[in-house]
Amino acid sequence: ARVYHLARITLVAVQSCCLQGHSLAQCLQGHSLAQCLQGHSLVQCSVSCRPMESFVSHSQGPTVLEYPEPESPEISPQEIPGLVGQLSPGLDELGNDQPPAWTSHYREKGWTLSSLFPALVWMPSYVRCIRGRDTEADKSAMGLLTYSLKGDVISGLTVGCMLVPQCLAFALLAGLPLQTGFYSSFGPLVVYGLFGTFRQVQPGPAALMSMLTGQALDGMGLLTGESRMAGAALLSWGVGVSSVLLGMMRFGFIVDFMSHSVMNSFCSAAGVTIATSQLKHMLGIKMPRKEYWWQTVSYLVSHISEAKGYTCALGFSLLATLLALKQWKTAGNADTRQKHPIWRRLPVDAKSTGFRILKLIADLSSLLAVLIGWLWGFAYRQAGIDSVALVGNIESAGFQFGLPDSGFVSSVKIDQFIVPALVMTVVGYIETVAVGAKFASKARYEYDSNQELIALGLSNIGGAVMFGYPTTGSFSRTAVGAMFGATSLMSVLMASLVVLLAVYCITPVIELLPLSALAPLIIQGAISVINIHEFQVARRASLSEFLVMLATFVVSLALDVKYGLLMGFVLSVLKTMNELANPNLAVFGQLEGTTFRDIRNFPNARQLSNAVVIRMDARLNFTNSRKLKEFAVRAVQIREAGGNKVEFLVIDAKAINHVDLTGCETLESLAEALKSHGQQLVIANLKGPVSKCLHQAGVPESLRKLGGHLCLSMEAALAVVEGTSQAVEEDQELSELVRRVTMAKQIQYATSSPHVFCQGRSPFQDGNPILSPTRVSV
């Protein structure tokens, strides 16, 4: 009796039907208890596998339910939510038992305290793991990368030693006082360590963001060190706030709108610009900051006679050392090293002590270059050579906290601030995701792209209150950290401690460091992002893609990298629109059975004697509807010109996953044009959403009046062409498909809202669903 009442509740809350529309019910455990007496879409109890046929009576008309009236107490309305909570109403579009978790694929997770503050989750798990008390949930969340305190400490200290010289070099690149590099390397790391979800990403100053910051400050007309620090902090505020807002609005998908080719050419142009800007320190030429890349090149060429030999010797020697160590590090396995004329003279066995020592030197090459540069500069000073420019006085007694002065903020033009901030927001996020996703995929752990936007935003805000400039994830430091065993964001917190010690301990030593010892670090990083191979691949694979990359590269060098990025984005959109407006249209021939192929690629494919089969590989919408109609009419005319009597035009809609109203009208217009010549339109291989859209637009009725047909498969279309199929059967099949799509929407809504009930009527009463559908794909 209780099952009977629960069945009635279930039919109101979650309606499931067999293929002919007959209602089904479920038991307390979610197992199906009813089955259509005619055997349609069998849904049985997974325990007994025996249908309870007394619940349902078959009817050829609308659904008719006959419930035997058992003797049982009434179930009060207050009991309903509790009883329904015991059910597992998740059914797929065919009515089969399925866990309700499937609906989570179509819904975004809501914000929770643990999702906004991931440290609440991973830190307790981290402690349990290092104590050997990790749970199955902890192991599942860790993926293939098990937490290791030893690995995090070693990698954090290593990355910190790498970050100290790099942050000074990147501050130099941005045209900021060198202590700004320290300010940008402590607060952002601490904040990201608490809010980030990429366990191995090492945030902080990076070459690309430093260059964009310098260009933005130049655009604001800021020349003094104090004003540039205030401007950099303001930019960091702008980047932080915009990142947080985008993350809260779940705009993590913006990374998908920037093509790989555009980003590659953008980064290559940025690498060339960065490397060129540091040549003045390598050559010892005093040069004011230039707005454009070509102005920098022109000035250096015209003043090459002012280059200082001692400075060149120091700078280019360190650069050669850095590049050589990197080449050795990426030389490959032992066999490859044995064949190299130089590397074979060095240790090649990865397990040998010499190889490990050399590998450590290569990983810490930035720190090594700074140490050599400092000693080299010290030797110059002892020899009385004072032509080598030094870093000079660093006016810092530690970290500073505050906000840019209100008077300064009001003096900055809004367009000079907003545009660079938005560009750096997008570029910084893309760079971080590109770095982090690679390592997350390798270690099989999950990350949240929207939370990453929030984490980057908060870390930049944390840097702004310390007068730092915008930061992002660093590929080189992340790679080194991962290699030294980083397993969590604890390594990021360890790296911040190294920066903290450097600020209060080694500032006087840094003041005696030659500028030409920092410039090679920047140039090496810039060279690493220049990828000529991608241009070569694009030229061979896609001329249009190559032209987009070339235009992005040229504009970035000629004007500004942000204009180059904008140019690449616009050209990519235009290219995509052009491809959508000019889809691949092909005439198909039959090979064997119902296998059809493009006659351009399969000349032996046989065309049907009384029909033309074409296919369109795109969404059918207003941009390409005219092209489809013109191609179809032309294909029929060419076939008839060859002496064949064409009675049918078959459109294989297998590659069409959406149709808009213009597309629907085009199909009706095409059917009308064909009918005027005694021909019929047959549309085959319809997908569920397309079929539903056509039915809602009334296309089946219009086609039926014009002698056309809609078919689920090519087999059905061939049956129509051969005259062995009935239109009624086709309509029943399509109606079934449309019902499945609608049913999936109802089930998905009901399972996401299990306590929503319809008073006094079925969700499908009178054939009209009264539950609001949400998006789902079938």
PDB file of C-alpha atoms in Angstrom, residues 425-614:
ATOM      1  CA  THR A 425      43.660  40.317 -16.713  1.00  0.00           C
ATOM      2  CA  VAL A 426      43.026  38.157 -19.760  1.00  0.00           C
ATOM      3  CA  VAL A 427      46.700  37.563 -20.572  1.00  0.00           C
ATOM      4  CA  GLY A 428      47.592  36.729 -16.973  1.00  0.00           C
ATOM      5  CA  TYR A 429      44.703  34.306 -16.641  1.00  0.00           C
ATOM      6  CA  ILE A 430      45.471  32.581 -19.942  1.00  0.00           C
ATOM      7  CA  GLU A 431      49.137  32.257 -19.008  1.00  0.00           C
ATOM      8  CA  THR A 432      48.295  30.786 -15.605  1.00  0.00           C
ATOM      9  CA  VAL A 433      45.783  28.282 -16.979  1.00  0.00           C
ATOM     10  CA  ALA A 434      48.159  27.283 -19.776  1.00  0.00           C
ATOM     11  CA  VAL A 435      50.841  26.558 -17.193  1.00  0.00           C
ATOM     12  CA  GLY A 436      48.702  24.976 -14.492  1.00  0.00           C
ATOM     13  CA  ALA A 437      46.403  22.868 -16.663  1.00  0.00           C
ATOM     14  CA  LYS A 438      49.372  21.054 -18.175  1.00  0.00           C
ATOM     15  CA  PHE A 439      50.640  19.864 -14.796  1.00  0.00           C
ATOM     16  CA  ALA A 440      47.140  19.236 -13.401  1.00  0.00           C
ATOM     17  CA  SER A 441      46.327  16.999 -16.344  1.00  0.00           C
ATOM     18  CA  LYS A 442      49.554  15.087 -15.904  1.00  0.00           C
ATOM     19  CA  ALA A 443      48.950  14.540 -12.172  1.00  0.00           C
ATOM     20  CA  ARG A 444      45.208  13.834 -12.610  1.00  0.00           C
ATOM     21  CA  TYR A 445      43.881  16.305 -10.059  1.00  0.00           C
ATOM     22  CA  GLU A 446      41.005  18.737 -10.452  1.00  0.00           C
ATOM     23  CA  TYR A 447      41.088  22.528 -10.566  1.00  0.00           C
ATOM     24  CA  ASP A 448      38.437  25.239 -10.809  1.00  0.00           C
ATOM     25  CA  SER A 449      38.955  27.743 -13.628  1.00  0.00           C
ATOM     26  CA  ASN A 450      36.550  30.262 -12.086  1.00  0.00           C
ATOM     27  CA  GLN A 451      38.254  29.998  -8.713  1.00  0.00           C
ATOM     28  CA  GLU A 452      41.578  30.574 -10.468  1.00  0.00           C
ATOM     29  CA  LEU A 453      40.288  33.936 -11.684  1.00  0.00           C
ATOM     30  CA  ILE A 454      39.329  34.808  -8.123  1.00  0.00           C
ATOM     31  CA  ALA A 455      42.666  33.591  -6.746  1.00  0.00           C
ATOM     32  CA  LEU A 456      44.646  35.612  -9.286  1.00  0.00           C
ATOM     33  CA  GLY A 457      42.490  38.644  -8.557  1.00  0.00           C
ATOM     34  CA  LEU A 458      42.965  38.406  -4.813  1.00  0.00           C
ATOM     35  CA  SER A 459      46.704  37.822  -5.204  1.00  0.00           C
ATOM     36  CA  ASN A 460      47.016  40.951  -7.341  1.00  0.00           C
ATOM     37  CA  ILE A 461      45.014  42.920  -4.787  1.00  0.00           C
ATOM     38  CA  GLY A 462      47.381  41.563  -2.145  1.00  0.00           C
ATOM     39  CA  GLY A 463      50.297  42.812  -4.219  1.00  0.00           C
ATOM     40  CA  ALA A 464      48.647  46.191  -4.791  1.00  0.00           C
ATOM     41  CA  VAL A 465      48.433  47.005  -1.073  1.00  0.00           C
ATOM     42  CA  MET A 466      52.205  46.408  -0.944  1.00  0.00           C
ATOM     43  CA  PHE A 467      52.823  48.623  -4.024  1.00  0.00           C
ATOM     44  CA  GLY A 468      53.529  45.648  -6.245  1.00  0.00           C
ATOM     45  CA  TYR A 469      52.616  45.312  -9.909  1.00  0.00           C
ATOM     46  CA  PRO A 470      50.420  42.696 -11.686  1.00  0.00           C
ATOM     47  CA  THR A 471      51.602  39.086 -11.474  1.00  0.00           C
ATOM     48  CA  THR A 472      50.682  35.735 -12.973  1.00  0.00           C
ATOM     49  CA  GLY A 473      51.835  32.124 -13.050  1.00  0.00           C
ATOM     50  CA  SER A 474      55.403  31.545 -14.235  1.00  0.00           C
ATOM     51  CA  PHE A 475      56.114  28.604 -16.514  1.00  0.00           C
ATOM     52  CA  SER A 476      59.842  28.373 -15.756  1.00  0.00           C
ATOM     53  CA  ARG A 477      59.431  28.484 -11.970  1.00  0.00           C
ATOM     54  CA  THR A 478      56.455  26.105 -12.098  1.00  0.00           C
ATOM     55  CA  ALA A 479      58.472  23.607 -14.138  1.00  0.00           C
ATOM     56  CA  VAL A 480      61.401  23.802 -11.713  1.00  0.00           C
ATOM     57  CA  GLY A 481      59.109  23.481  -8.707  1.00  0.00           C
ATOM     58  CA  ALA A 482      57.387  20.427 -10.168  1.00  0.00           C
ATOM     59  CA  MET A 483      60.728  18.833 -10.941  1.00  0.00           C
ATOM     60  CA  PHE A 484      61.928  19.344  -7.357  1.00  0.00           C
ATOM     61  CA  GLY A 485      58.818  17.690  -5.950  1.00  0.00           C
ATOM     62  CA  ALA A 486      56.161  20.377  -5.412  1.00  0.00           C
ATOM     63  CA  THR A 487      52.919  18.645  -4.453  1.00  0.00           C
ATOM     64  CA  SER A 488      50.819  21.480  -3.057  1.00  0.00           C
ATOM     65  CA  LEU A 489      50.603  25.226  -2.649  1.00  0.00           C
ATOM     66  CA  MET A 490      52.689  24.816   0.490  1.00  0.00           C
ATOM     67  CA  SER A 491      55.691  25.150  -1.836  1.00  0.00           C
ATOM     68  CA  VAL A 492      54.417  28.608  -2.862  1.00  0.00           C
ATOM     69  CA  LEU A 493      54.253  29.648   0.785  1.00  0.00           C
ATOM     70  CA  MET A 494      57.813  28.382   1.284  1.00  0.00           C
ATOM     71  CA  ALA A 495      59.008  30.436  -1.694  1.00  0.00           C
ATOM     72  CA  SER A 496      57.442  33.549  -0.158  1.00  0.00           C
ATOM     73  CA  LEU A 497      59.524  32.971   2.986  1.00  0.00           C
ATOM     74  CA  VAL A 498      62.706  33.060   0.883  1.00  0.00           C
ATOM     75  CA  VAL A 499      61.622  36.425  -0.548  1.00  0.00           C
ATOM     76  CA  LEU A 500      60.900  37.675   2.968  1.00  0.00           C
ATOM     77  CA  LEU A 501      64.414  36.770   4.082  1.00  0.00           C
ATOM     78  CA  ALA A 502      65.936  38.350   0.970  1.00  0.00           C
ATOM     79  CA  VAL A 503      64.207  41.678   1.618  1.00  0.00           C
ATOM     80  CA  TYR A 504      65.687  42.031   5.080  1.00  0.00           C
ATOM     81  CA  CYS A 505      69.046  40.325   4.586  1.00  0.00           C
ATOM     82  CA  ILE A 506      70.608  40.811   1.135  1.00  0.00           C
ATOM     83  CA  THR A 507      69.408  44.237  -0.028  1.00  0.00           C
ATOM     84  CA  PRO A 508      72.853  45.880   0.503  1.00  0.00           C
ATOM     85  CA  VAL A 509      74.479  43.144  -1.581  1.00  0.00           C
ATOM     86  CA  ILE A 510      72.026  43.597  -4.450  1.00  0.00           C
ATOM     87  CA  GLU A 511      72.893  47.294  -4.698  1.00  0.00           C
ATOM     88  CA  LEU A 512      76.357  46.319  -5.999  1.00  0.00           C
ATOM     89  CA  LEU A 513      74.985  44.008  -8.704  1.00  0.00           C
ATOM     90  CA  PRO A 514      75.703  45.076 -12.337  1.00  0.00           C
ATOM     91  CA  LEU A 515      72.607  45.701 -14.466  1.00  0.00           C
ATOM     92  CA  SER A 516      74.184  43.625 -17.214  1.00  0.00           C
ATOM     93  CA  ALA A 517      73.933  40.609 -14.875  1.00  0.00           C
ATOM     94  CA  LEU A 518      70.136  40.937 -14.648  1.00  0.00           C
ATOM     95  CA  ALA A 519      69.462  41.607 -18.334  1.00  0.00           C
ATOM     96  CA  PRO A 520      70.540  38.073 -19.454  1.00  0.00           C
ATOM     97  CA  LEU A 521      67.882  36.562 -17.183  1.00  0.00           C
ATOM     98  CA  ILE A 522      65.188  38.561 -18.963  1.00  0.00           C
ATOM     99  CA  ILE A 523      66.531  37.853 -22.436  1.00  0.00           C
ATOM    100  CA  GLN A 524      66.719  34.119 -21.756  1.00  0.00           C
ATOM    101  CA  GLY A 525      63.080  34.083 -20.653  1.00  0.00           C
ATOM    102  CA  ALA A 526      62.074  36.152 -23.679  1.00  0.00           C
ATOM    103  CA  ILE A 527      63.825  33.818 -26.107  1.00  0.00           C
ATOM    104  CA  SER A 528      62.040  30.825 -24.593  1.00  0.00           C
ATOM    105  CA  VAL A 529      58.585  32.165 -25.595  1.00  0.00           C
ATOM    106  CA  ILE A 530      59.546  32.837 -29.226  1.00  0.00           C
ATOM    107  CA  ASN A 531      58.202  29.900 -31.228  1.00  0.00           C
ATOM    108  CA  ILE A 532      59.076  30.012 -34.926  1.00  0.00           C
ATOM    109  CA  HIS A 533      58.092  26.367 -35.387  1.00  0.00           C
ATOM    110  CA  GLU A 534      54.402  27.188 -34.871  1.00  0.00           C
ATOM    111  CA  PHE A 535      54.549  29.664 -37.751  1.00  0.00           C
ATOM    112  CA  GLN A 536      56.038  26.991 -39.999  1.00  0.00           C
ATOM    113  CA  VAL A 537      53.354  24.476 -39.028  1.00  0.00           C
ATOM    114  CA  ALA A 538      50.584  27.018 -39.637  1.00  0.00           C
ATOM    115  CA  ARG A 539      51.982  27.918 -43.054  1.00  0.00           C
ATOM    116  CA  ARG A 540      51.852  24.267 -44.111  1.00  0.00           C
ATOM    117  CA  ALA A 541      48.544  23.370 -42.459  1.00  0.00           C
ATOM    118  CA  SER A 542      46.365  26.469 -42.856  1.00  0.00           C
ATOM    119  CA  LEU A 543      47.230  29.574 -44.852  1.00  0.00           C
ATOM    120  CA  SER A 544      44.444  31.605 -43.217  1.00  0.00           C
ATOM    121  CA  GLU A 545      45.708  30.679 -39.745  1.00  0.00           C
ATOM    122  CA  PHE A 546      49.227  31.642 -40.774  1.00  0.00           C
ATOM    123  CA  LEU A 547      48.057  35.039 -42.038  1.00  0.00           C
ATOM    124  CA  VAL A 548      46.260  35.709 -38.747  1.00  0.00           C
ATOM    125  CA  MET A 549      49.424  34.823 -36.829  1.00  0.00           C
ATOM    126  CA  LEU A 550      51.572  36.973 -39.097  1.00  0.00           C
ATOM    127  CA  ALA A 551      49.248  39.976 -38.771  1.00  0.00           C
ATOM    128  CA  THR A 552      49.217  39.617 -34.981  1.00  0.00           C
ATOM    129  CA  PHE A 553      53.003  39.421 -34.887  1.00  0.00           C
ATOM    130  CA  VAL A 554      53.560  42.421 -37.166  1.00  0.00           C
ATOM    131  CA  VAL A 555      51.034  44.672 -35.411  1.00  0.00           C
ATOM    132  CA  SER A 556      52.463  43.733 -32.013  1.00  0.00           C
ATOM    133  CA  LEU A 557      55.932  44.800 -33.115  1.00  0.00           C
ATOM    134  CA  ALA A 558      54.909  47.852 -35.133  1.00  0.00           C
ATOM    135  CA  LEU A 559      52.474  49.334 -32.596  1.00  0.00           C
ATOM    136  CA  ASP A 560      51.924  47.639 -29.258  1.00  0.00           C
ATOM    137  CA  VAL A 561      51.412  44.079 -28.081  1.00  0.00           C
ATOM    138  CA  LYS A 562      47.931  44.866 -26.761  1.00  0.00           C
ATOM    139  CA  TYR A 563      46.936  46.131 -30.210  1.00  0.00           C
ATOM    140  CA  GLY A 564      48.436  42.991 -31.691  1.00  0.00           C
ATOM    141  CA  LEU A 565      46.388  40.844 -29.315  1.00  0.00           C
ATOM    142  CA  LEU A 566      43.238  42.763 -30.241  1.00  0.00           C
ATOM    143  CA  MET A 567      44.061  42.415 -33.941  1.00  0.00           C
ATOM    144  CA  GLY A 568      44.540  38.669 -33.572  1.00  0.00           C
ATOM    145  CA  PHE A 569      41.243  38.301 -31.711  1.00  0.00           C
ATOM    146  CA  VAL A 570      39.301  40.300 -34.318  1.00  0.00           C
ATOM    147  CA  LEU A 571      40.877  38.411 -37.220  1.00  0.00           C
ATOM    148  CA  SER A 572      40.161  35.077 -35.521  1.00  0.00           C
ATOM    149  CA  VAL A 573      36.504  36.040 -35.100  1.00  0.00           C
ATOM    150  CA  LEU A 574      36.284  37.125 -38.745  1.00  0.00           C
ATOM    151  CA  LYS A 575      37.975  33.897 -39.817  1.00  0.00           C
ATOM    152  CA  THR A 576      35.516  31.833 -37.775  1.00  0.00           C
ATOM    153  CA  MET A 577      32.559  33.760 -39.188  1.00  0.00           C
ATOM    154  CA  ASN A 578      33.871  33.228 -42.707  1.00  0.00           C
ATOM    155  CA  GLU A 579      34.224  29.489 -42.096  1.00  0.00           C
ATOM    156  CA  LEU A 580      30.694  29.384 -40.700  1.00  0.00           C
ATOM    157  CA  ALA A 581      29.318  31.325 -43.655  1.00  0.00           C
ATOM    158  CA  ASN A 582      31.156  29.071 -46.109  1.00  0.00           C
ATOM    159  CA  PRO A 583      30.702  25.547 -44.731  1.00  0.00           C
ATOM    160  CA  ASN A 584      31.862  22.349 -46.330  1.00  0.00           C
ATOM    161  CA  LEU A 585      29.131  21.225 -48.747  1.00  0.00           C
ATOM    162  CA  ALA A 586      29.551  17.928 -50.560  1.00  0.00           C
ATOM    163  CA  VAL A 587      27.701  15.611 -52.927  1.00  0.00           C
ATOM    164  CA  PHE A 588      27.694  12.055 -51.582  1.00  0.00           C
ATOM    165  CA  GLY A 589      27.746   8.728 -53.346  1.00  0.00           C
ATOM    166  CA  GLN A 590      26.974   5.234 -52.065  1.00  0.00           C
ATOM    167  CA  LEU A 591      29.779   2.735 -51.486  1.00  0.00           C
ATOM    168  CA  GLU A 592      27.991  -0.266 -49.996  1.00  0.00           C
ATOM    169  CA  GLY A 593      24.837  -0.596 -47.967  1.00  0.00           C
ATOM    170  CA  THR A 594      24.026   2.771 -46.417  1.00  0.00           C
ATOM    171  CA  THR A 595      27.621   4.023 -46.425  1.00  0.00           C
ATOM    172  CA  PHE A 596      27.896   7.347 -48.233  1.00  0.00           C
ATOM    173  CA  ARG A 597      31.087   9.283 -48.948  1.00  0.00           C
ATOM    174  CA  ASP A 598      32.121  12.516 -50.638  1.00  0.00           C
ATOM    175  CA  ILE A 599      32.483  11.838 -54.363  1.00  0.00           C
ATOM    176  CA  ARG A 600      35.486  14.184 -54.471  1.00  0.00           C
ATOM    177  CA  ASN A 601      37.427  11.827 -52.214  1.00  0.00           C
ATOM    178  CA  PHE A 602      35.785   8.592 -53.393  1.00  0.00           C
ATOM    179  CA  PRO A 603      35.332   8.768 -57.180  1.00  0.00           C
ATOM    180  CA  ASN A 604      34.042   5.175 -57.205  1.00  0.00           C
ATOM    181  CA  ALA A 605      31.072   6.069 -54.992  1.00  0.00           C
ATOM    182  CA  ARG A 606      27.824   5.423 -56.883  1.00  0.00           C
ATOM    183  CA  GLN A 607      25.179   8.130 -56.942  1.00  0.00           C
ATOM    184  CA  LEU A 608      21.551   7.085 -56.602  1.00  0.00           C
ATOM    185  CA  SER A 609      19.685   6.855 -59.889  1.00  0.00           C
ATOM    186  CA  ASN A 610      16.744   9.044 -58.869  1.00  0.00           C
ATOM    187  CA  ALA A 611      18.194  11.125 -56.032  1.00  0.00           C
ATOM    188  CA  VAL A 612      20.992  13.505 -55.130  1.00  0.00           C
ATOM    189  CA  VAL A 613      22.525  13.165 -51.650  1.00  0.00           C
ATOM    190  CA  ILE A 614      24.333  16.162 -50.144  1.00  0.00           C
TER     191      ILE A 614
END
